[in-house]
PDB file of C-alpha atoms in Angstrom:
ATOM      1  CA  UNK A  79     -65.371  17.059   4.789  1.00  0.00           C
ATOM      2  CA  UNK A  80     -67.017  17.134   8.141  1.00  0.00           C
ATOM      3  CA  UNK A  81     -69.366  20.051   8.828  1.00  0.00           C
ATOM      4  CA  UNK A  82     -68.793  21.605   5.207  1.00  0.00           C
ATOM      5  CA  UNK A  83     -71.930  22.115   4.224  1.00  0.00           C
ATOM      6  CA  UNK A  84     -73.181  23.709   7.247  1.00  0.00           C
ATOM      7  CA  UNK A  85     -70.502  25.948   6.914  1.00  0.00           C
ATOM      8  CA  UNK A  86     -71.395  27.001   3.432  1.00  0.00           C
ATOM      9  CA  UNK A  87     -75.202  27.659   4.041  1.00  0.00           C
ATOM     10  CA  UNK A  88     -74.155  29.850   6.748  1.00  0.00           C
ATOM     11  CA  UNK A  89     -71.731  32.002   4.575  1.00  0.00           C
ATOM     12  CA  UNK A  90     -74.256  31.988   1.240  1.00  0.00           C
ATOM     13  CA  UNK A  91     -76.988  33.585   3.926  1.00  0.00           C
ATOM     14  CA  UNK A  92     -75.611  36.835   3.810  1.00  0.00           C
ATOM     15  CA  UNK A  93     -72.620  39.230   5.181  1.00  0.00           C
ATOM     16  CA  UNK A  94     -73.001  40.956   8.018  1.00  0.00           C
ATOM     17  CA  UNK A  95     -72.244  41.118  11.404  1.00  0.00           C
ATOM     18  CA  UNK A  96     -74.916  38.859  12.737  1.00  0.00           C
ATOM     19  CA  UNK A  97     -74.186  36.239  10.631  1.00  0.00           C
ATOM     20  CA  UNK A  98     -70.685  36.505  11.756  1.00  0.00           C
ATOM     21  CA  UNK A  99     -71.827  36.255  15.215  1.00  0.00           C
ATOM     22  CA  UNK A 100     -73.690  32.747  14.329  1.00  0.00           C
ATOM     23  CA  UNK A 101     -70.835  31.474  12.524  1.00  0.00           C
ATOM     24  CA  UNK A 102     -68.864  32.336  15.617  1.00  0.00           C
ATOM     25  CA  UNK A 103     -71.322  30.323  18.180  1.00  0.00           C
ATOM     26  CA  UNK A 104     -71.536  27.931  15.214  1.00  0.00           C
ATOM     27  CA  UNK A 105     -67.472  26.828  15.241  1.00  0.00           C
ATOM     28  CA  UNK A 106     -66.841  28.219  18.425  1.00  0.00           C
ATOM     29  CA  UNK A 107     -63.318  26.311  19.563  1.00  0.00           C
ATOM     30  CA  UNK A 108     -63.893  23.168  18.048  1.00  0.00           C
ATOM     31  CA  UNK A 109     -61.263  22.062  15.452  1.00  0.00           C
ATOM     32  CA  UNK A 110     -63.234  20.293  12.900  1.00  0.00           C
ATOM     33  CA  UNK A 111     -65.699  23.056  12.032  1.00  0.00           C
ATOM     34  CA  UNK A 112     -62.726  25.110  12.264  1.00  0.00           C
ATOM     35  CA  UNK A 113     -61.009  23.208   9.631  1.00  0.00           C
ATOM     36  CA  UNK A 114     -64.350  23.685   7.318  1.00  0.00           C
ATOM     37  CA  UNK A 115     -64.689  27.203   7.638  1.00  0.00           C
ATOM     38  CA  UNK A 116     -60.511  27.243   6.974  1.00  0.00           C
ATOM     39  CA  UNK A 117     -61.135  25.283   3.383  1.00  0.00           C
ATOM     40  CA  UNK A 118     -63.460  28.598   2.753  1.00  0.00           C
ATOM     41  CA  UNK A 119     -61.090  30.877   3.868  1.00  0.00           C
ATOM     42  CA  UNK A 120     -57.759  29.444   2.842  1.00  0.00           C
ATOM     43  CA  UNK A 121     -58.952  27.632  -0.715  1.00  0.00           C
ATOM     44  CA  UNK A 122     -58.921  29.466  -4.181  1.00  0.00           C
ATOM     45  CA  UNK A 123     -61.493  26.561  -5.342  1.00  0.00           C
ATOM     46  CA  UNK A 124     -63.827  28.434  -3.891  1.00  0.00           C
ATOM     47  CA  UNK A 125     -65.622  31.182  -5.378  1.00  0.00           C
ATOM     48  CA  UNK A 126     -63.369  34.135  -3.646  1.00  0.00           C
ATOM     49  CA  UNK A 127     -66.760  35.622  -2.046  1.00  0.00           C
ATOM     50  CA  UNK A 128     -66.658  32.904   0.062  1.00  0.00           C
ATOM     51  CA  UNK A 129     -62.891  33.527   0.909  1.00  0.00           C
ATOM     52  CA  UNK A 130     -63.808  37.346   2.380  1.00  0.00           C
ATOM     53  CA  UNK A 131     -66.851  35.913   3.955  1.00  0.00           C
ATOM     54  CA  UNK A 132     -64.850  33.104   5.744  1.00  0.00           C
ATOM     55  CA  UNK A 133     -62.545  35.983   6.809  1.00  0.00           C
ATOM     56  CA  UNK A 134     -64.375  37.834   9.057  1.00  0.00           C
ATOM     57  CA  UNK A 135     -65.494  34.946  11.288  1.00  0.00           C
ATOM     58  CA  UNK A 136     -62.056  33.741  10.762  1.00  0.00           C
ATOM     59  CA  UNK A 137     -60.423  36.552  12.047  1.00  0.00           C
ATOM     60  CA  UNK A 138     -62.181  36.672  15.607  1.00  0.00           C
ATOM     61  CA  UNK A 139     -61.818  32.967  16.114  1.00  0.00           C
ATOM     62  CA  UNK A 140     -58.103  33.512  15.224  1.00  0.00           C
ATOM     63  CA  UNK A 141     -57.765  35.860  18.191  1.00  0.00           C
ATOM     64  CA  UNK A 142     -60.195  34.023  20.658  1.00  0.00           C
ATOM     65  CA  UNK A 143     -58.756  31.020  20.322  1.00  0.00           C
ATOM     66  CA  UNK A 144     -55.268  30.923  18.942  1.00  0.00           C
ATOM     67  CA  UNK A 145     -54.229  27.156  19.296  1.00  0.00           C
ATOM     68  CA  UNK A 146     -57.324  26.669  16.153  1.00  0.00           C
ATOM     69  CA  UNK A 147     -55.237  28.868  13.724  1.00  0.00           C
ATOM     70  CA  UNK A 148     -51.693  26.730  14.301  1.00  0.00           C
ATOM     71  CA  UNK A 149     -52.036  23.793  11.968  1.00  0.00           C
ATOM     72  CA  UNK A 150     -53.299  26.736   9.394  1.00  0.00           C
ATOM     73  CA  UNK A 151     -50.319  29.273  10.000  1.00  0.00           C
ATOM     74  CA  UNK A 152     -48.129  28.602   7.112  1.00  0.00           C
ATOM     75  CA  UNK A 153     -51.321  28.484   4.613  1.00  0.00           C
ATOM     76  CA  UNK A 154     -52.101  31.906   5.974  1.00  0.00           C
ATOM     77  CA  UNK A 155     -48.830  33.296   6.023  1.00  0.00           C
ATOM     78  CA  UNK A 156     -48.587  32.149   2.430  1.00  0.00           C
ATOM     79  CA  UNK A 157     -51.979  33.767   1.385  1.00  0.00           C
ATOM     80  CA  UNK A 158     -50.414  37.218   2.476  1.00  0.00           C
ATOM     81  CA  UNK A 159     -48.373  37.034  -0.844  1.00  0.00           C
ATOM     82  CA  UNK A 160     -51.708  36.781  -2.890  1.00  0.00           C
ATOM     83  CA  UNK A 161     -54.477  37.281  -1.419  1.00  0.00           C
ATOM     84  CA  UNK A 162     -58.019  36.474  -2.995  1.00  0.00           C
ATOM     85  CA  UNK A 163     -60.026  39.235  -1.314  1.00  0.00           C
ATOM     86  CA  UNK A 164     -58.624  42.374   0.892  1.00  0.00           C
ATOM     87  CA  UNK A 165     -60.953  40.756   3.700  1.00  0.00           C
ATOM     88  CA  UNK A 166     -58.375  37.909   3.358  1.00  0.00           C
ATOM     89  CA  UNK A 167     -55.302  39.768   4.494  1.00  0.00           C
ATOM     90  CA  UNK A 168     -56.953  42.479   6.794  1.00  0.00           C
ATOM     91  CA  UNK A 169     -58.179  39.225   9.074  1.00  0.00           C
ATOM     92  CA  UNK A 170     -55.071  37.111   8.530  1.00  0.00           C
ATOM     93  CA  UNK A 171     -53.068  40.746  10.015  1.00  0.00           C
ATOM     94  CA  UNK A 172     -56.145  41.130  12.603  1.00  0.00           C
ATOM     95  CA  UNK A 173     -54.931  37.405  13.989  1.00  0.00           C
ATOM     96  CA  UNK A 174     -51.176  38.668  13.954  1.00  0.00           C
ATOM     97  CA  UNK A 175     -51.620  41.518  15.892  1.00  0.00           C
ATOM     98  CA  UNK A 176     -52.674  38.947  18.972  1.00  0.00           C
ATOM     99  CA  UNK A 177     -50.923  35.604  18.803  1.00  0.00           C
ATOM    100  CA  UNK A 178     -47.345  35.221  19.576  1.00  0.00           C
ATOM    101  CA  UNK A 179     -45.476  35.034  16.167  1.00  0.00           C
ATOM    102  CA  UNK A 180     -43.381  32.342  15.830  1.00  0.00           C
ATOM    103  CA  UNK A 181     -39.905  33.648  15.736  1.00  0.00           C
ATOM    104  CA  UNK A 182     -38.834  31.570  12.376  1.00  0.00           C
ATOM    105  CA  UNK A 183     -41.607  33.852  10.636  1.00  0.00           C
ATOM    106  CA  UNK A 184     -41.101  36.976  12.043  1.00  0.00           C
ATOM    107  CA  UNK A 185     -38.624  38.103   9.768  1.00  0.00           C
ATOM    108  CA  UNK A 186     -40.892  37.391   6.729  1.00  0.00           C
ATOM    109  CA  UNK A 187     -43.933  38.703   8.199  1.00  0.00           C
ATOM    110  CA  UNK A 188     -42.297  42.052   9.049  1.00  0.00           C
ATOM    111  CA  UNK A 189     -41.020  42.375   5.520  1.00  0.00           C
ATOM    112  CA  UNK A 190     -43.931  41.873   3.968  1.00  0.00           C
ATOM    113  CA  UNK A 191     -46.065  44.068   6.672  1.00  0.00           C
ATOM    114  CA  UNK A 192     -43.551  46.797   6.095  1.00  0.00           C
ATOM    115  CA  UNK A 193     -44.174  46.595   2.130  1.00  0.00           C
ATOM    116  CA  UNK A 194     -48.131  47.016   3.131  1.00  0.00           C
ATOM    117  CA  UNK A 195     -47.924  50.225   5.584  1.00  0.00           C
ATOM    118  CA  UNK A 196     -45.712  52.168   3.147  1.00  0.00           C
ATOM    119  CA  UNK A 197     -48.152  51.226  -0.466  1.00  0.00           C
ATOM    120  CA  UNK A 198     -50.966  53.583  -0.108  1.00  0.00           C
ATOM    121  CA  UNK A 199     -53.118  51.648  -2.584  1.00  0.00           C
ATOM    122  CA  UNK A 200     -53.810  49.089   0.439  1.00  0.00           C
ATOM    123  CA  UNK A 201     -56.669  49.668   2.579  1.00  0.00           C
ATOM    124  CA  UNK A 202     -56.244  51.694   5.741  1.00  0.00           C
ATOM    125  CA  UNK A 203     -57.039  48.730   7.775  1.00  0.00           C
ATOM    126  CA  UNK A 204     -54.270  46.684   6.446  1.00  0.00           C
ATOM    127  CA  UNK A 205     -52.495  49.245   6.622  1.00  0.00           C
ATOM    128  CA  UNK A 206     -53.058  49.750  10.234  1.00  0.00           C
ATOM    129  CA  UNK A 207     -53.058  46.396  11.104  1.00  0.00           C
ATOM    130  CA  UNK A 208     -49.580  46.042   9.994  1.00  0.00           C
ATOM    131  CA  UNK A 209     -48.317  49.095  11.735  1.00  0.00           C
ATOM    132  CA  UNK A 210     -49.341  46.937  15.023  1.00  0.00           C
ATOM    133  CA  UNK A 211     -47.562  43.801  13.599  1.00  0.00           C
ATOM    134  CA  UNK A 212     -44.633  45.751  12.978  1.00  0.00           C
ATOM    135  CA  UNK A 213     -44.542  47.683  16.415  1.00  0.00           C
ATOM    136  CA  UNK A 214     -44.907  44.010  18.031  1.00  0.00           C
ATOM    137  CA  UNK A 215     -41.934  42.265  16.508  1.00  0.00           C
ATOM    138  CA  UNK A 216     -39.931  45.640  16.711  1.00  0.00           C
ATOM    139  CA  UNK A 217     -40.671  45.538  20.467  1.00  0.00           C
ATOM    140  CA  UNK A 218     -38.460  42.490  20.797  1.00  0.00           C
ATOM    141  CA  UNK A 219     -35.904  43.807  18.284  1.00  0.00           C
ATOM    142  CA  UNK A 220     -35.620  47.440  18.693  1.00  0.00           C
ATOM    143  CA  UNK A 221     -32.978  48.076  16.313  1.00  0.00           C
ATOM    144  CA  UNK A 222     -36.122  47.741  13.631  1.00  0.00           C
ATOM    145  CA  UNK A 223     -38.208  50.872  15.435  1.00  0.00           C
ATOM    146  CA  UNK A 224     -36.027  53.540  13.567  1.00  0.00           C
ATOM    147  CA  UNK A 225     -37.256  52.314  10.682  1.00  0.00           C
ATOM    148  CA  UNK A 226     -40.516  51.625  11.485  1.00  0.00           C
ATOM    149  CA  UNK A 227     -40.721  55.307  13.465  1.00  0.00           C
ATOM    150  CA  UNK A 228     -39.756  57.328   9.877  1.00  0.00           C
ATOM    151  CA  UNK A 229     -41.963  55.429   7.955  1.00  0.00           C
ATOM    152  CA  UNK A 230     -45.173  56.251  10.340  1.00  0.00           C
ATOM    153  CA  UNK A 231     -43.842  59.660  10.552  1.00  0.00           C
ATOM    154  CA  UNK A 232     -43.859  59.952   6.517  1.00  0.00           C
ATOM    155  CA  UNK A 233     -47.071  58.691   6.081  1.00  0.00           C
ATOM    156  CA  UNK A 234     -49.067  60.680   8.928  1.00  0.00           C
ATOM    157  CA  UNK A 235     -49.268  63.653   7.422  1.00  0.00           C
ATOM    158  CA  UNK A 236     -51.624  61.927   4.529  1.00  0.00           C
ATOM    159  CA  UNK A 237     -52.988  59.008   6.368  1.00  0.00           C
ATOM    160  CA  UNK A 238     -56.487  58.581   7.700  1.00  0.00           C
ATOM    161  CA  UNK A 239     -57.808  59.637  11.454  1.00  0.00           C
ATOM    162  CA  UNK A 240     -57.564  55.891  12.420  1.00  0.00           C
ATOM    163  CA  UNK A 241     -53.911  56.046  10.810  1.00  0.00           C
ATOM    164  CA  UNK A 242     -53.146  59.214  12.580  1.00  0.00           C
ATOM    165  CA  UNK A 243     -54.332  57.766  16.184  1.00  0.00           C
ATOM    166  CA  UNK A 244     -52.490  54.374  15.932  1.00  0.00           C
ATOM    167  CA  UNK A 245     -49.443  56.513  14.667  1.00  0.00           C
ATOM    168  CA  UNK A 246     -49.150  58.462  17.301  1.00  0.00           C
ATOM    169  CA  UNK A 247     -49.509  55.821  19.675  1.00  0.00           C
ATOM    170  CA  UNK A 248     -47.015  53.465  18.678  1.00  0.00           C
ATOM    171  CA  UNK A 249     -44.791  56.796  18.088  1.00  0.00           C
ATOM    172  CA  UNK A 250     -45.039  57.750  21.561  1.00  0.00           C
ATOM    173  CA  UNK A 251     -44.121  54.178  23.020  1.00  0.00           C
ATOM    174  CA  UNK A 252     -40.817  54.381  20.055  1.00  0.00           C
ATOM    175  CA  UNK A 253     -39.843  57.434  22.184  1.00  0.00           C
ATOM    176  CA  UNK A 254     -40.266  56.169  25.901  1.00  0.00           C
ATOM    177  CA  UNK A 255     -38.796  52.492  24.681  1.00  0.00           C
ATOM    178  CA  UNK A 256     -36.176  54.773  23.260  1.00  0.00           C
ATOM    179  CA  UNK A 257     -35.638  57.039  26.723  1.00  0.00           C
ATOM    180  CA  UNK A 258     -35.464  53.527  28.612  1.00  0.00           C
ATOM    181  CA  UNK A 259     -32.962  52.441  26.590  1.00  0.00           C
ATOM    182  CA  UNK A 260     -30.609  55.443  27.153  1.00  0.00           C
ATOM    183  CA  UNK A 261     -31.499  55.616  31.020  1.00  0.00           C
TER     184      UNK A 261
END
């Protein structure tokens, strides 16, 4: 595959944010690096450091420039299930919460979102991440923000300061979506 081997010296250089930052100018929007750094991200033949260091750089390119992620969408939803690396899913839900979620999926992808807030043993970030996933689709069906209200409002008293902030936030909007509703 095209550009493969670029890809893969940049990710065995090291992790951190500057290399993330040169694998970003690196791709950049073009599709065909895109689709090399993707076989590092998406494919379990790989050595699953190289999955979480795909992830990062995946994860901003996801939300700069959505229209690279679409032919990759149903691989990704599919890795949320199993995961190599927690880097995996925390940048797959960092895409989520900006693209516009295709309405067939957003049924599955609240479900399983909804199973990640509520398990403690996933990282806050997931966890966090999915809390804005879930507010999102529950913004176009509100029946779901009961649901999603008691289940920030049971884990707040335990969660994190970054939990806590993006808890009372989407709380808050719950309640004024709620008052608009009733005015």
């Amino acid at each position: 595959m095209k550009y493969l081997e670029e890809i893969k010296k940049l990710l065995d250089e090291e992790h951190s944010k500057t290399q993330k930052n040169k694998i970003l100018e690196y791709v950049g929007d073009d599709p065909e690096k895109m689709k090399a750094l993707m076989s590092f991200f998406l494919d379990r033949k790989w050595h699953w450091r190289y999955n979480q260091r795909a992830a990062w750089p995946v994860g901003y390119l996801g939300r700069k420039f959505p229209k690279l992620i679409n032919p990759y969408f149903d691989s990704m939803i599919s890795m949320m299930d199993n995961p190599s690396h927690d880097a995996v899913l925390r940048n797959i839900l960092r895409i989520l919460e900006d693209i516009v979620i295709p309405e067939s999926y957003e049924g599955m992808i609240y479900d399983r979102c909804f199973l990640f807030l509520n398990d403690p043993n996933f990282s806050i970030a997931i966890r966090v991440f999915s809390m804005t996933v879930l507010f999102k689709i529950s913004e176009k069906y509100p029946d779901l923000q009961e649901e999603l209200e008691a289940s920030i409002r049971m884990h707040m008293p335990y969660g994190s300061a970054g939990f806590k902030s993006r808890g009372r936030k989407y709380l808050k909007a719950i309640n004024k979506m709620k008052k608009d509703r009733t005015n």
